[in-house]
mmCIF file of C-alpha atoms and ligand atoms in Angstrom:
data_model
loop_
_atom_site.group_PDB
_atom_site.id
_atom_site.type_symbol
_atom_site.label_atom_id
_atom_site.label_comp_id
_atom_site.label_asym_id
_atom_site.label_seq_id
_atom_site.Cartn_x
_atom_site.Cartn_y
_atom_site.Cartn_z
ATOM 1 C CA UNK A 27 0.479 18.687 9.450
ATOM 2 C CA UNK A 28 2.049 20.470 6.580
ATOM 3 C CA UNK A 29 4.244 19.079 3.806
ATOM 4 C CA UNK A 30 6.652 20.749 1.182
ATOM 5 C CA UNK A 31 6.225 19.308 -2.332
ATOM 6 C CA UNK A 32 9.285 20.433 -4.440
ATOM 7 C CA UNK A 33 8.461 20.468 -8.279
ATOM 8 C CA UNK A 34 4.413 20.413 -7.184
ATOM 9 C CA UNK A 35 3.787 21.786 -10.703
ATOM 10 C CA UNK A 36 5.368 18.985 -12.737
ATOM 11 C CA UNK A 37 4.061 15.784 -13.698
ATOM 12 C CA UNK A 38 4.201 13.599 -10.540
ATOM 13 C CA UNK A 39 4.189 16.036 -8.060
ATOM 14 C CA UNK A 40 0.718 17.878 -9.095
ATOM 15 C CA UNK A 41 -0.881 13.960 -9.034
ATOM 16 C CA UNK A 42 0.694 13.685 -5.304
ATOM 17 C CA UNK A 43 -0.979 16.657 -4.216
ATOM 18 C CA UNK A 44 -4.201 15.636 -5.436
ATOM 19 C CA UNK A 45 -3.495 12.247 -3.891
ATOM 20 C CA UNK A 46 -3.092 14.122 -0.646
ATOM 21 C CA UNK A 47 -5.724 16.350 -0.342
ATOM 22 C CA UNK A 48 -8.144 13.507 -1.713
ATOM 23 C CA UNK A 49 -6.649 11.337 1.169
ATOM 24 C CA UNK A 50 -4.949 13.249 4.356
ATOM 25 C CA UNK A 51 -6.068 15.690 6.354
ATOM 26 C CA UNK A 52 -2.259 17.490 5.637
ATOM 27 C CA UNK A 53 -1.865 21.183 4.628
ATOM 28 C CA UNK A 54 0.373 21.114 1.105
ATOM 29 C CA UNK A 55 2.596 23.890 0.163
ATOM 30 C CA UNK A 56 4.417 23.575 -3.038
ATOM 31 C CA UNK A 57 7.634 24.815 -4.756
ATOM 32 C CA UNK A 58 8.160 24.864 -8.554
ATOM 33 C CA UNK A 59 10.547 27.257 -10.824
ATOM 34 C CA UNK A 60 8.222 26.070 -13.908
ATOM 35 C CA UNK A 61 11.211 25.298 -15.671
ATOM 36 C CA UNK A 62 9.374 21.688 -16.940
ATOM 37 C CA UNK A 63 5.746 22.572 -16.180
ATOM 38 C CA UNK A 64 3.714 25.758 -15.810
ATOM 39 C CA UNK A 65 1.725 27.545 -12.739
ATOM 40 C CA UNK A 66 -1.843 26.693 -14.559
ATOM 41 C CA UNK A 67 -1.323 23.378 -13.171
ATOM 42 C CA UNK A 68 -2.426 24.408 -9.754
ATOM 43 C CA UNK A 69 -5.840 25.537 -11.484
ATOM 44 C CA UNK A 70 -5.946 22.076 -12.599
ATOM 45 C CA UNK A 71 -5.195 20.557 -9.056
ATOM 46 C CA UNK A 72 -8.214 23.149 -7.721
ATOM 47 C CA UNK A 73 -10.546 21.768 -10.403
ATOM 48 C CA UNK A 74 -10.240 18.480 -9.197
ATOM 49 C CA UNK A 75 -9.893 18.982 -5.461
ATOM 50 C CA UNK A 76 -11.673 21.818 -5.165
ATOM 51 C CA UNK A 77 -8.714 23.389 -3.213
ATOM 52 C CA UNK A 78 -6.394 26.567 -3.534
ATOM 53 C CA UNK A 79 -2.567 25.577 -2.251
ATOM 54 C CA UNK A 80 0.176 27.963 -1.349
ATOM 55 C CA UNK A 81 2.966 27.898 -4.038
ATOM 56 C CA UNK A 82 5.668 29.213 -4.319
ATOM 57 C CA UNK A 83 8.440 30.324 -7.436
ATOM 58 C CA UNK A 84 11.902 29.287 -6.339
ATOM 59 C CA UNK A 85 14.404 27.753 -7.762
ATOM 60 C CA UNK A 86 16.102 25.381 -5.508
ATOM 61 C CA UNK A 87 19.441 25.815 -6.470
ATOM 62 C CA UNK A 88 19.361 29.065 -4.951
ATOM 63 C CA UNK A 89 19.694 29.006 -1.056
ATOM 64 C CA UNK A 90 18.240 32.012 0.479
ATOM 65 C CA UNK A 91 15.135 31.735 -1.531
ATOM 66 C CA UNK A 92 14.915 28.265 -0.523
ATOM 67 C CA UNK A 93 15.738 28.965 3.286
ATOM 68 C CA UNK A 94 13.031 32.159 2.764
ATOM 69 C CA UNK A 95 9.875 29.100 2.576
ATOM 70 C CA UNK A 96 10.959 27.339 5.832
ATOM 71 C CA UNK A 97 11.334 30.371 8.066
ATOM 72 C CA UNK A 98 8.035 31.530 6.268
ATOM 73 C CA UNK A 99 6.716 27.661 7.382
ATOM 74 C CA UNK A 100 8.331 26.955 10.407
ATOM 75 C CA UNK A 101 5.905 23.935 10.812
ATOM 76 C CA UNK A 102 6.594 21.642 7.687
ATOM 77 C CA UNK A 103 6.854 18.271 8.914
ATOM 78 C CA UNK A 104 8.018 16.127 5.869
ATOM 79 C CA UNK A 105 9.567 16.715 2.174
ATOM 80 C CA UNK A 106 8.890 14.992 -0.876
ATOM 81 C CA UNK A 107 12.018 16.389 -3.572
ATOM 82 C CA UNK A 108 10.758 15.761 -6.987
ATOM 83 C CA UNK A 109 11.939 18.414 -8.467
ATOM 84 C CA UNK A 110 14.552 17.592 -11.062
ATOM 85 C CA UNK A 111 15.259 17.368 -14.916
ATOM 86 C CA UNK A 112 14.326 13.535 -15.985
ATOM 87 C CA UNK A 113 14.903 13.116 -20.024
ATOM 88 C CA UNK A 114 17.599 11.183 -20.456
ATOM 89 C CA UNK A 115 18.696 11.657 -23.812
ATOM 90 C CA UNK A 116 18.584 15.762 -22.604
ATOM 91 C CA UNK A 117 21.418 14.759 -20.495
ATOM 92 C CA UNK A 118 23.304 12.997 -22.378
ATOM 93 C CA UNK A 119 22.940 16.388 -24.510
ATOM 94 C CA UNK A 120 23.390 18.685 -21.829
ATOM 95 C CA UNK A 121 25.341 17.003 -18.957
ATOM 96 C CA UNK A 122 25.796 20.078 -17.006
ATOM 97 C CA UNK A 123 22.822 20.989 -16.982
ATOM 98 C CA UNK A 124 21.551 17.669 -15.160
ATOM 99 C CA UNK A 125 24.706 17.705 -12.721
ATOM 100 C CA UNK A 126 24.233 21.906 -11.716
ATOM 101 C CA UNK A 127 19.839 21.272 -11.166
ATOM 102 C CA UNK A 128 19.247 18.068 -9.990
ATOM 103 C CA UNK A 129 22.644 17.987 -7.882
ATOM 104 C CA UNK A 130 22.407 21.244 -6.376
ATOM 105 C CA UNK A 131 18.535 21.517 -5.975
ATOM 106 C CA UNK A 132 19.253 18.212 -3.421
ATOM 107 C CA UNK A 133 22.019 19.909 -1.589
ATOM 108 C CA UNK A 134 20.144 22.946 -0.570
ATOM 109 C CA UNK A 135 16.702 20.199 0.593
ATOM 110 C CA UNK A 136 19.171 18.051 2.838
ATOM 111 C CA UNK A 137 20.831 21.309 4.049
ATOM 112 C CA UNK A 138 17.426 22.713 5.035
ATOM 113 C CA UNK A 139 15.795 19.486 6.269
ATOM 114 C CA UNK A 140 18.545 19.539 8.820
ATOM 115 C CA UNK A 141 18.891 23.156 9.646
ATOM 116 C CA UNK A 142 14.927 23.695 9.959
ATOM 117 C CA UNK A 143 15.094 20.307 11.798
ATOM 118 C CA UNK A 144 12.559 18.649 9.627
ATOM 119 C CA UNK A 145 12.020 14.538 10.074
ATOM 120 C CA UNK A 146 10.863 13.435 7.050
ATOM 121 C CA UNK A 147 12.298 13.111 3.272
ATOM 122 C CA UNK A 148 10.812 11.562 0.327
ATOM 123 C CA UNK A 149 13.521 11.233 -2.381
ATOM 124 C CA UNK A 150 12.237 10.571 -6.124
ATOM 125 C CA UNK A 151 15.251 8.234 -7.611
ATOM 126 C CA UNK A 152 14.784 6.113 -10.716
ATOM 127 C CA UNK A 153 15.205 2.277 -11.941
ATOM 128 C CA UNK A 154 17.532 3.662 -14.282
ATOM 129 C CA UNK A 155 19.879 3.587 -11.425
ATOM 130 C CA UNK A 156 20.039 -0.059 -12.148
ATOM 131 C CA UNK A 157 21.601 0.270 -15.573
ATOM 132 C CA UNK A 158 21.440 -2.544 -17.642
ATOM 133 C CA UNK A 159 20.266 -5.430 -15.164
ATOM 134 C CA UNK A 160 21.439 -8.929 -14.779
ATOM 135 C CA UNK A 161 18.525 -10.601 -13.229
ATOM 136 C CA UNK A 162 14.645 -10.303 -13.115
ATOM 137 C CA UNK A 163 12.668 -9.164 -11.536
ATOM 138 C CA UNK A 164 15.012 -5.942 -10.089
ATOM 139 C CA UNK A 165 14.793 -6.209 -6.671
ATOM 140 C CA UNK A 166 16.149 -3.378 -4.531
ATOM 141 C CA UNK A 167 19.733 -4.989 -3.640
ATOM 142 C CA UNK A 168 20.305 -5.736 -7.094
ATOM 143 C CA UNK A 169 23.815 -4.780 -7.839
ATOM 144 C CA UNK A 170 23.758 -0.981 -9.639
ATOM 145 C CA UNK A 171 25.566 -1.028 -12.574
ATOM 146 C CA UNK A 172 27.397 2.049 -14.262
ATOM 147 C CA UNK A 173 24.146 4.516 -15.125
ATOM 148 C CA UNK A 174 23.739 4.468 -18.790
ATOM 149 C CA UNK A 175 23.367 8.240 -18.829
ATOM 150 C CA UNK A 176 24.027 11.547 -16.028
ATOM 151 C CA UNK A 177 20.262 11.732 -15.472
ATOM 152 C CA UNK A 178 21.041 8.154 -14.291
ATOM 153 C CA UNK A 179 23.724 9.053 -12.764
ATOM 154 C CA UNK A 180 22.431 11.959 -10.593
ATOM 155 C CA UNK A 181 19.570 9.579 -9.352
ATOM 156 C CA UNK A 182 22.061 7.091 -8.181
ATOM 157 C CA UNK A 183 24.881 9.996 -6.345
ATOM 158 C CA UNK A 184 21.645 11.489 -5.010
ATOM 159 C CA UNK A 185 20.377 8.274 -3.264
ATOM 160 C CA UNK A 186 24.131 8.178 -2.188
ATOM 161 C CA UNK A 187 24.245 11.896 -0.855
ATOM 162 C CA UNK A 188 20.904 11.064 0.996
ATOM 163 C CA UNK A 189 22.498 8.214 3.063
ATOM 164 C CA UNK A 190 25.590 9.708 3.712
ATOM 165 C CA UNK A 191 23.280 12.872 5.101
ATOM 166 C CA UNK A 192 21.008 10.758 7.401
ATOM 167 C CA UNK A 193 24.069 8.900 8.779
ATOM 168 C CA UNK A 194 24.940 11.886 10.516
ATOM 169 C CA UNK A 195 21.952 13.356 11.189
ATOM 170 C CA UNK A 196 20.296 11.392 13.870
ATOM 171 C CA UNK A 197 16.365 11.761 13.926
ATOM 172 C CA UNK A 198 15.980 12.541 10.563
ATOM 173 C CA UNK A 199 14.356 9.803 8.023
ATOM 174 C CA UNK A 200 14.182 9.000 4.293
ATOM 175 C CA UNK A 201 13.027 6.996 1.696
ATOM 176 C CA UNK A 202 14.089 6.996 -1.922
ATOM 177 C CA UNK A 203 11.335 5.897 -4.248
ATOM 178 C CA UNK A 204 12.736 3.817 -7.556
ATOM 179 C CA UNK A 205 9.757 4.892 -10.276
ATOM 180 C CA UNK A 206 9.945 2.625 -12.918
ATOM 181 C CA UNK A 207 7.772 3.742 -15.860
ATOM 182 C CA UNK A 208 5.195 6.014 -14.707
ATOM 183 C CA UNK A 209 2.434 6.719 -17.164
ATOM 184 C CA UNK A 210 -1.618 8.249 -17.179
ATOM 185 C CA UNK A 211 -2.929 10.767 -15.389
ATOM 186 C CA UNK A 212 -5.420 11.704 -13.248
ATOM 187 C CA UNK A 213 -8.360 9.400 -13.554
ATOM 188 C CA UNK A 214 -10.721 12.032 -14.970
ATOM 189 C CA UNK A 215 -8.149 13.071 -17.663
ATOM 190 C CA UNK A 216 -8.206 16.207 -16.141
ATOM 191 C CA UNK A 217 -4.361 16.318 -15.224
ATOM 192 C CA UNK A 218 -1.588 14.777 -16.683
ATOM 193 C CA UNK A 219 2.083 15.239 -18.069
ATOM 194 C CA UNK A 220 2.510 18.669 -19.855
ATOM 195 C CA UNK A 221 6.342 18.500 -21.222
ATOM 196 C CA UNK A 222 7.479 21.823 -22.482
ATOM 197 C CA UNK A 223 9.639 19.480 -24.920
ATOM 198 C CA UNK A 224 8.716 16.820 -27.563
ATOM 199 C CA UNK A 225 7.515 13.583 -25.247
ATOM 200 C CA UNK A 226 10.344 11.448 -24.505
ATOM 201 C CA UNK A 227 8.537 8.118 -23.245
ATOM 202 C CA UNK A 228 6.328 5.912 -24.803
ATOM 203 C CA UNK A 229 3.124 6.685 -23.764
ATOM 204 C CA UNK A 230 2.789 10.391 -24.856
ATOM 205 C CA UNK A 231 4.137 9.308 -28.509
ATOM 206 C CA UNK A 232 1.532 6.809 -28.964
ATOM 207 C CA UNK A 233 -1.121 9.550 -27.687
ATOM 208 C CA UNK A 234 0.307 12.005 -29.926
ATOM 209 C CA UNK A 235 0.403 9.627 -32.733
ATOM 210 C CA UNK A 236 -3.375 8.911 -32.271
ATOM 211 C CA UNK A 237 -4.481 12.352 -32.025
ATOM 212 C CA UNK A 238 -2.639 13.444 -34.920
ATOM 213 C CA UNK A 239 0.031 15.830 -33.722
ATOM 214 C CA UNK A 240 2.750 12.721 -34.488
ATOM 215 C CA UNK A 241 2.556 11.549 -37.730
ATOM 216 C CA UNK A 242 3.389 7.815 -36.870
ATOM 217 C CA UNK A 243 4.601 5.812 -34.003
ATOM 218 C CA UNK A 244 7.999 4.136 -34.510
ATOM 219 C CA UNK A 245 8.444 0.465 -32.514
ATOM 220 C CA UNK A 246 12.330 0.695 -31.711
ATOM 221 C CA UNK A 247 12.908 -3.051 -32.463
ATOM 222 C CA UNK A 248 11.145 -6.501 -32.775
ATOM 223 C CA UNK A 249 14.183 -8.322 -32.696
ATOM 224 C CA UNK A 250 14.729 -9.223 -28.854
ATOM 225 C CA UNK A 251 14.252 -12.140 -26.777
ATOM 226 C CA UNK A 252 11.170 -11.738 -25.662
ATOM 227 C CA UNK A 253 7.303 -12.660 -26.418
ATOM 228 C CA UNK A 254 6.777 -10.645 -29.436
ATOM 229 C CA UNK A 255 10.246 -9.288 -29.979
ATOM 230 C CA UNK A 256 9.657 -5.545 -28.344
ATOM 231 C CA UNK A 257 11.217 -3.972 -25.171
ATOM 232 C CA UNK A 258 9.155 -5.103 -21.969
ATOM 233 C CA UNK A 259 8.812 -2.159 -19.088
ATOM 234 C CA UNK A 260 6.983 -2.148 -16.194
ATOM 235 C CA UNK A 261 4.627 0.759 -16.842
ATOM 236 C CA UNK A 262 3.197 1.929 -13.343
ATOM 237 C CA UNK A 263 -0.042 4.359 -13.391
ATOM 238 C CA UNK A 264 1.268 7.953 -12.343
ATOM 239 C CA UNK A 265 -1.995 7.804 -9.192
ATOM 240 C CA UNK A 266 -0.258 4.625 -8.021
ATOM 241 C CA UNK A 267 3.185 6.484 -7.748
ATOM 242 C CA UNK A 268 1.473 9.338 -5.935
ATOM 243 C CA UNK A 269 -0.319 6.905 -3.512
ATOM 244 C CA UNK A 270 2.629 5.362 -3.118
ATOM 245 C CA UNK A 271 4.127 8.632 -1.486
ATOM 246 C CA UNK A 272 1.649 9.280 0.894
ATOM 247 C CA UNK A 273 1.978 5.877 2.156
ATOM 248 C CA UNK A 274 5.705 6.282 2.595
ATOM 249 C CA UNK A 275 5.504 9.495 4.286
ATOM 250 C CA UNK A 276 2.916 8.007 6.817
ATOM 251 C CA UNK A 277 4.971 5.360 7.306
ATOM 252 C CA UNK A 278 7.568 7.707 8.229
ATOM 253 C CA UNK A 279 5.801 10.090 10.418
ATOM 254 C CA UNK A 280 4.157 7.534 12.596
ATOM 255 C CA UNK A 281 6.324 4.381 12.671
ATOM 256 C CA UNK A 282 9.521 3.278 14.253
ATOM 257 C CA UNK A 283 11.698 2.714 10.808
ATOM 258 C CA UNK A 284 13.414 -0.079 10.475
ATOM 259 C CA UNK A 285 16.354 1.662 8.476
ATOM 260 C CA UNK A 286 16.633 5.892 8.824
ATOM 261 C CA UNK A 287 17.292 5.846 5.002
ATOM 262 C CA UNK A 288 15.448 2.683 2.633
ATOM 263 C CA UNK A 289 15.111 2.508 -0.850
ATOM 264 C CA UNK A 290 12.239 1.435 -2.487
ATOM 265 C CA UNK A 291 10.716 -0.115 -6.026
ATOM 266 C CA UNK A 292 8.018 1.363 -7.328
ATOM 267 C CA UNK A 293 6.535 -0.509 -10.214
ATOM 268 C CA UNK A 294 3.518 -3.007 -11.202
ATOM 269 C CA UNK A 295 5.586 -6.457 -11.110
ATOM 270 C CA UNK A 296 4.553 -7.132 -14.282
ATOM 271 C CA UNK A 297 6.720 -6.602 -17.578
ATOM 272 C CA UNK A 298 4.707 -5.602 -20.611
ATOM 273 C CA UNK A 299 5.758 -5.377 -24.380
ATOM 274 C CA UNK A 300 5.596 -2.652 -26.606
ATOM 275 C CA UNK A 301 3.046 -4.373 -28.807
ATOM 276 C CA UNK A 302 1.045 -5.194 -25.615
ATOM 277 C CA UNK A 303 1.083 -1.639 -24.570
ATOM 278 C CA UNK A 304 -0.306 -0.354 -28.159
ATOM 279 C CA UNK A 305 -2.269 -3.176 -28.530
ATOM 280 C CA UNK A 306 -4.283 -1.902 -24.929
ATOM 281 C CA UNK A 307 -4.576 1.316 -25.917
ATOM 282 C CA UNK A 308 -6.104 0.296 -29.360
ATOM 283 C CA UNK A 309 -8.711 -1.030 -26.821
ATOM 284 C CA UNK A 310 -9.803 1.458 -24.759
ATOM 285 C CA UNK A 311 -9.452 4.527 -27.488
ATOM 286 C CA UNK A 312 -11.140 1.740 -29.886
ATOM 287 C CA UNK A 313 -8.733 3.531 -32.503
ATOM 288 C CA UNK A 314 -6.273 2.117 -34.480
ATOM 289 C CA UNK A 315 -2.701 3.027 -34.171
ATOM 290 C CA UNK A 316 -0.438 3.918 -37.041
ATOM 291 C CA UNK A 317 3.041 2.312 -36.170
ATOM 292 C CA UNK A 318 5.549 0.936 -37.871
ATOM 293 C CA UNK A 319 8.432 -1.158 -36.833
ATOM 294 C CA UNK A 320 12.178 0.509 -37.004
ATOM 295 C CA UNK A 321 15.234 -0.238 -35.566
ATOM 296 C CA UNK A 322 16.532 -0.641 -31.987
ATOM 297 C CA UNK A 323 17.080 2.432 -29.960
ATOM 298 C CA UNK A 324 20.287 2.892 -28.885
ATOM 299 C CA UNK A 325 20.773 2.223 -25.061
ATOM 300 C CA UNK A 326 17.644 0.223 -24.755
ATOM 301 C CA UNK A 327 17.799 -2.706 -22.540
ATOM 302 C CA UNK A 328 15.516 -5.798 -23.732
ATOM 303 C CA UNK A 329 13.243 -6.257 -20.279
ATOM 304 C CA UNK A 330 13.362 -4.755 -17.387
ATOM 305 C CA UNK A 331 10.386 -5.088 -14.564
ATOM 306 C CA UNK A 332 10.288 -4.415 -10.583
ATOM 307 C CA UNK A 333 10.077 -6.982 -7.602
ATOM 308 C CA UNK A 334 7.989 -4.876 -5.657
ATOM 309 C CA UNK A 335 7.509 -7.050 -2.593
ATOM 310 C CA UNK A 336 9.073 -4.258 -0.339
ATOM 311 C CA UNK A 337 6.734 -1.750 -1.094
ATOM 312 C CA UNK A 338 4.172 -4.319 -0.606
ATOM 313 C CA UNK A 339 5.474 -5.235 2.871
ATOM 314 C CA UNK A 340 6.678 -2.171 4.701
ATOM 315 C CA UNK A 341 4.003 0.274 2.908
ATOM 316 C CA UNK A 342 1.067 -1.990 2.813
ATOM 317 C CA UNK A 343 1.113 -0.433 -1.132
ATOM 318 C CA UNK A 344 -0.067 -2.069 -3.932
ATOM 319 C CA UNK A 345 -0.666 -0.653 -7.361
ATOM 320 C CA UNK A 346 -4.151 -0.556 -8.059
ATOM 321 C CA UNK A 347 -4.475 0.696 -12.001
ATOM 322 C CA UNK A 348 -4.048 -1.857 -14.786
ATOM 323 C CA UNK A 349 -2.451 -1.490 -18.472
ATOM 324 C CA UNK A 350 -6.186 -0.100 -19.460
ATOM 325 C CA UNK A 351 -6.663 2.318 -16.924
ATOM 326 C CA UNK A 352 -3.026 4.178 -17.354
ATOM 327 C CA UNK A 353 -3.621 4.081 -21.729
ATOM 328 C CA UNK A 354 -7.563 4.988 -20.680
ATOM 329 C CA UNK A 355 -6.738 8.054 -17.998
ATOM 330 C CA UNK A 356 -3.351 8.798 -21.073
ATOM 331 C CA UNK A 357 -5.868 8.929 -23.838
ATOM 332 C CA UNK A 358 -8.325 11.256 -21.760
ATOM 333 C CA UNK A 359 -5.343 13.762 -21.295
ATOM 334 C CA UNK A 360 -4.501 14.104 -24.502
ATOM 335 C CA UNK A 361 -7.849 15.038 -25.714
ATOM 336 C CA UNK A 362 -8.079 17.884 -23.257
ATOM 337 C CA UNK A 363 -5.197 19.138 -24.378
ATOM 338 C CA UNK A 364 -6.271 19.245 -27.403
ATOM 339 C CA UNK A 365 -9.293 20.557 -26.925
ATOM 340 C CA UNK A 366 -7.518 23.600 -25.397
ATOM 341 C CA UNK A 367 -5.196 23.441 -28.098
ATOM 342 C CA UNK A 368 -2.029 22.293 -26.614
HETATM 343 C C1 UD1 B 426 12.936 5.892 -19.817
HETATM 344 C C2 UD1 B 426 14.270 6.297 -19.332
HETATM 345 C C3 UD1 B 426 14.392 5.937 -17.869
HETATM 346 C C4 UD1 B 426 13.265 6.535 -17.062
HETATM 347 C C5 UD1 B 426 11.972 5.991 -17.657
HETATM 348 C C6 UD1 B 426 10.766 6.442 -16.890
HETATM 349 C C7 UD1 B 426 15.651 6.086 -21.365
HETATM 350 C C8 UD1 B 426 16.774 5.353 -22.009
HETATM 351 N N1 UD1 B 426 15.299 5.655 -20.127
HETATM 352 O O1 UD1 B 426 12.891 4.497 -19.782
HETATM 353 O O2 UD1 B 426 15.609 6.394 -17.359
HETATM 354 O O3 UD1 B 426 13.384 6.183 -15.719
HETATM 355 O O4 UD1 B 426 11.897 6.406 -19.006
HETATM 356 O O5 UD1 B 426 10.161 7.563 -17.410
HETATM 357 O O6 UD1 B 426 15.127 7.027 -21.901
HETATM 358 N N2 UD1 B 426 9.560 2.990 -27.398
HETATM 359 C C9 UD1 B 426 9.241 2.770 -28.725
HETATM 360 N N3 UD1 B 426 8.952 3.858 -29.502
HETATM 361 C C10 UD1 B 426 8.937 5.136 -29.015
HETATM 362 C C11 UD1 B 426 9.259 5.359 -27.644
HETATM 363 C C12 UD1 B 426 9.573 4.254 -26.873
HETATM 364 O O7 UD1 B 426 9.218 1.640 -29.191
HETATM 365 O O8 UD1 B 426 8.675 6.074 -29.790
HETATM 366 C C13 UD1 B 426 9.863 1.828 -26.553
HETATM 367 C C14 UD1 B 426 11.288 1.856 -25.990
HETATM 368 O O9 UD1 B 426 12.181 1.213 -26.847
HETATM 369 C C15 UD1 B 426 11.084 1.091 -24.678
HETATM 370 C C16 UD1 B 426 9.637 1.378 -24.284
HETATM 371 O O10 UD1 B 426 9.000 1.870 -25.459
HETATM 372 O O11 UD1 B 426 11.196 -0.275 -24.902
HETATM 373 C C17 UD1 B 426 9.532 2.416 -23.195
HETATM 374 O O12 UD1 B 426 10.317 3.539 -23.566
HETATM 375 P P1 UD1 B 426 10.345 4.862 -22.697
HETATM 376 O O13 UD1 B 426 8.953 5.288 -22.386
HETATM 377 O O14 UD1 B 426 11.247 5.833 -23.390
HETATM 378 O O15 UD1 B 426 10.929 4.413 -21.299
HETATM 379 P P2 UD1 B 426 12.310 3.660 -20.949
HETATM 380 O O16 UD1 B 426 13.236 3.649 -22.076
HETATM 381 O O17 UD1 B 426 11.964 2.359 -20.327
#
């Protein structure tokens, strides 16, 4: 069986490959533009899995190009769409930007999933589409609230597009994945997040601080309600995601669905504080962290963690990395990139 993997060069998609050809017996094929991420990765996915995939350099937004790789693979059987910009404060920046890529890039997958008659979608949405929640732990009918940002914004009109498309497209299936905080990389340190930009998330600052290319981590707040006073996420190992993909594309390919498009959380369950987070990775780097404590960062929400019961039930998933692993696997990438001088 083959499978298209849009954006197979970026961050989650290259660990989803891996996942697959550790795990299926499925032919990958992969479309990137590099635009986030850089063709060396599929070196990376080859020294881990031993295996060369097809690629290919396309940028979604264009049409033909896109059309071109399905009459070239007449035989793909399922999508997974991650290719898309994801920093948020980027698109609060650059609105357009987000809106033209992310927006577009979908239209041109839903409008060849139907012409090229292909069952199976796997759409990568966000739990920022919950905004700032009411209730804990987020399950998936939680009510959406306005996104806080258009990278937001596109997650939540794209899990909207993808609904609308299924409802008149009989026979075709989908699933939109909610990531909540994905962080790591592959277990051997061998592949992990390479940003062209300065890190946005948590995990790569603390990494950075601790090999030196940051100068000093900066705690946005210990001022909330909660245990210690810092933020509480629900960070989710980046292998876990990827498992969590395969699972959901099985699940499509071989079962009778209970709805044609479902939306799913992906996270841990379990809300963890800043200080917690540093605090684990002071563990298994056995270094010591220079951080400070500053002010709030705007937009932050206090806590926000998954119910992830439905991914339990109708995938048979469960995450299988704790907070050690992901800060472990994190630590081990940022030494080899290092070492090659990144
Ligand atoms: C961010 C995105 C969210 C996206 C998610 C997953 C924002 C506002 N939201 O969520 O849409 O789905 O990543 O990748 O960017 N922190 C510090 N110091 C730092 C960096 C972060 O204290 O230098 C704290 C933050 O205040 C937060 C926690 O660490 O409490 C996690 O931050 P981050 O990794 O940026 O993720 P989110 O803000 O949860």
């Amino acid at each position: 069986m083959k499978i298209l993997i849009t954006g197979g060069a970026g961050y989650i998609g290259s660990q989803t490959i891996i996942e697959i050809i550790e795990n299926t017996d499925w032919e990958v094929i992969s479309i990137d533009n590099y635009s986030n991420s850089s063709e060396n990765t599929y070196s990376r996915i080859k020294e881990i899995t031993g295996k060369d995939i097809k690629y290919y350099d396309v940028d979604l937004r264009n049409l033909s190009e896109t059309e071109s790789v399905f009459n070239e693979n007449p035989d793909i059987e399922g999508i997974i769409h991650f290719a898309a910009f994801k920093a948020v404060g980027e698109s609060v920046d650059n609105p357009l930007m987000y809106y033209d890529n992310n927006i577009n890039s979908l239209n041109n997958i839903l409008k060849c999933q139907t012409k090229f008659n292909i069952p199976s979608l796997i759409f990568s949405s966000s739990c920022s589409v919950y905004g700032n929640v009411e209730e804990l732990p987020v399950t998936e009918n939680s009510k959406l609230s306005k996104s806080e940002s258009p990278y937001a914004y596109t997650k939540q009109i794209g899990e909207v597009m993808v609904d609308d498309f299924i409802k008149v497209n009989q026979g075709l299936k989908a699933i939109s994945l909610r990531y909540f905080n994905p962080v790591g990389s592959h277990i051997s340190g061998l592949n992990g997040e390479l940003s062209s930009t300065k890190p946005n998330n948590l995990v790569p600052f603390i990494t950075q601080t601790a090999i030196g290319k940051l100068d000093c981590l900066t705690v946005f707040g210990n001022d909330y309600a909660t245990k210690d006073g810092t933020c509480i996420r629900d960070y989710i190992h980046v292998s876990d995601i990827a498992n969590a993909h395969v699972l959901a594309l099985q699940y499509l390919l071989t079962k009778d669905v209970e709805k044609p498009h479902d939306i799913i959380n992906l996270g841990t369950g379990v809300g963890v504080t800043v200080l917690e987070a540093i605090n684990a990775f002071e563990k298994v780097s056995n270094k010591k962290l220079n951080y400070k404590i500053g002010n709030r960062r705007e937009g932050d929400v206090a806590a926000i963690y998954a119910n992830n019961e439905k991914a339990q039930k109708i995938l048979k998933w469960s995450p299988k990395m704790n907070l050690d692993d992901m800060m472990l696997s994190a630590w081990k990438w940022e030494q080899k990139l290092s070492e090659n001088n990144f």
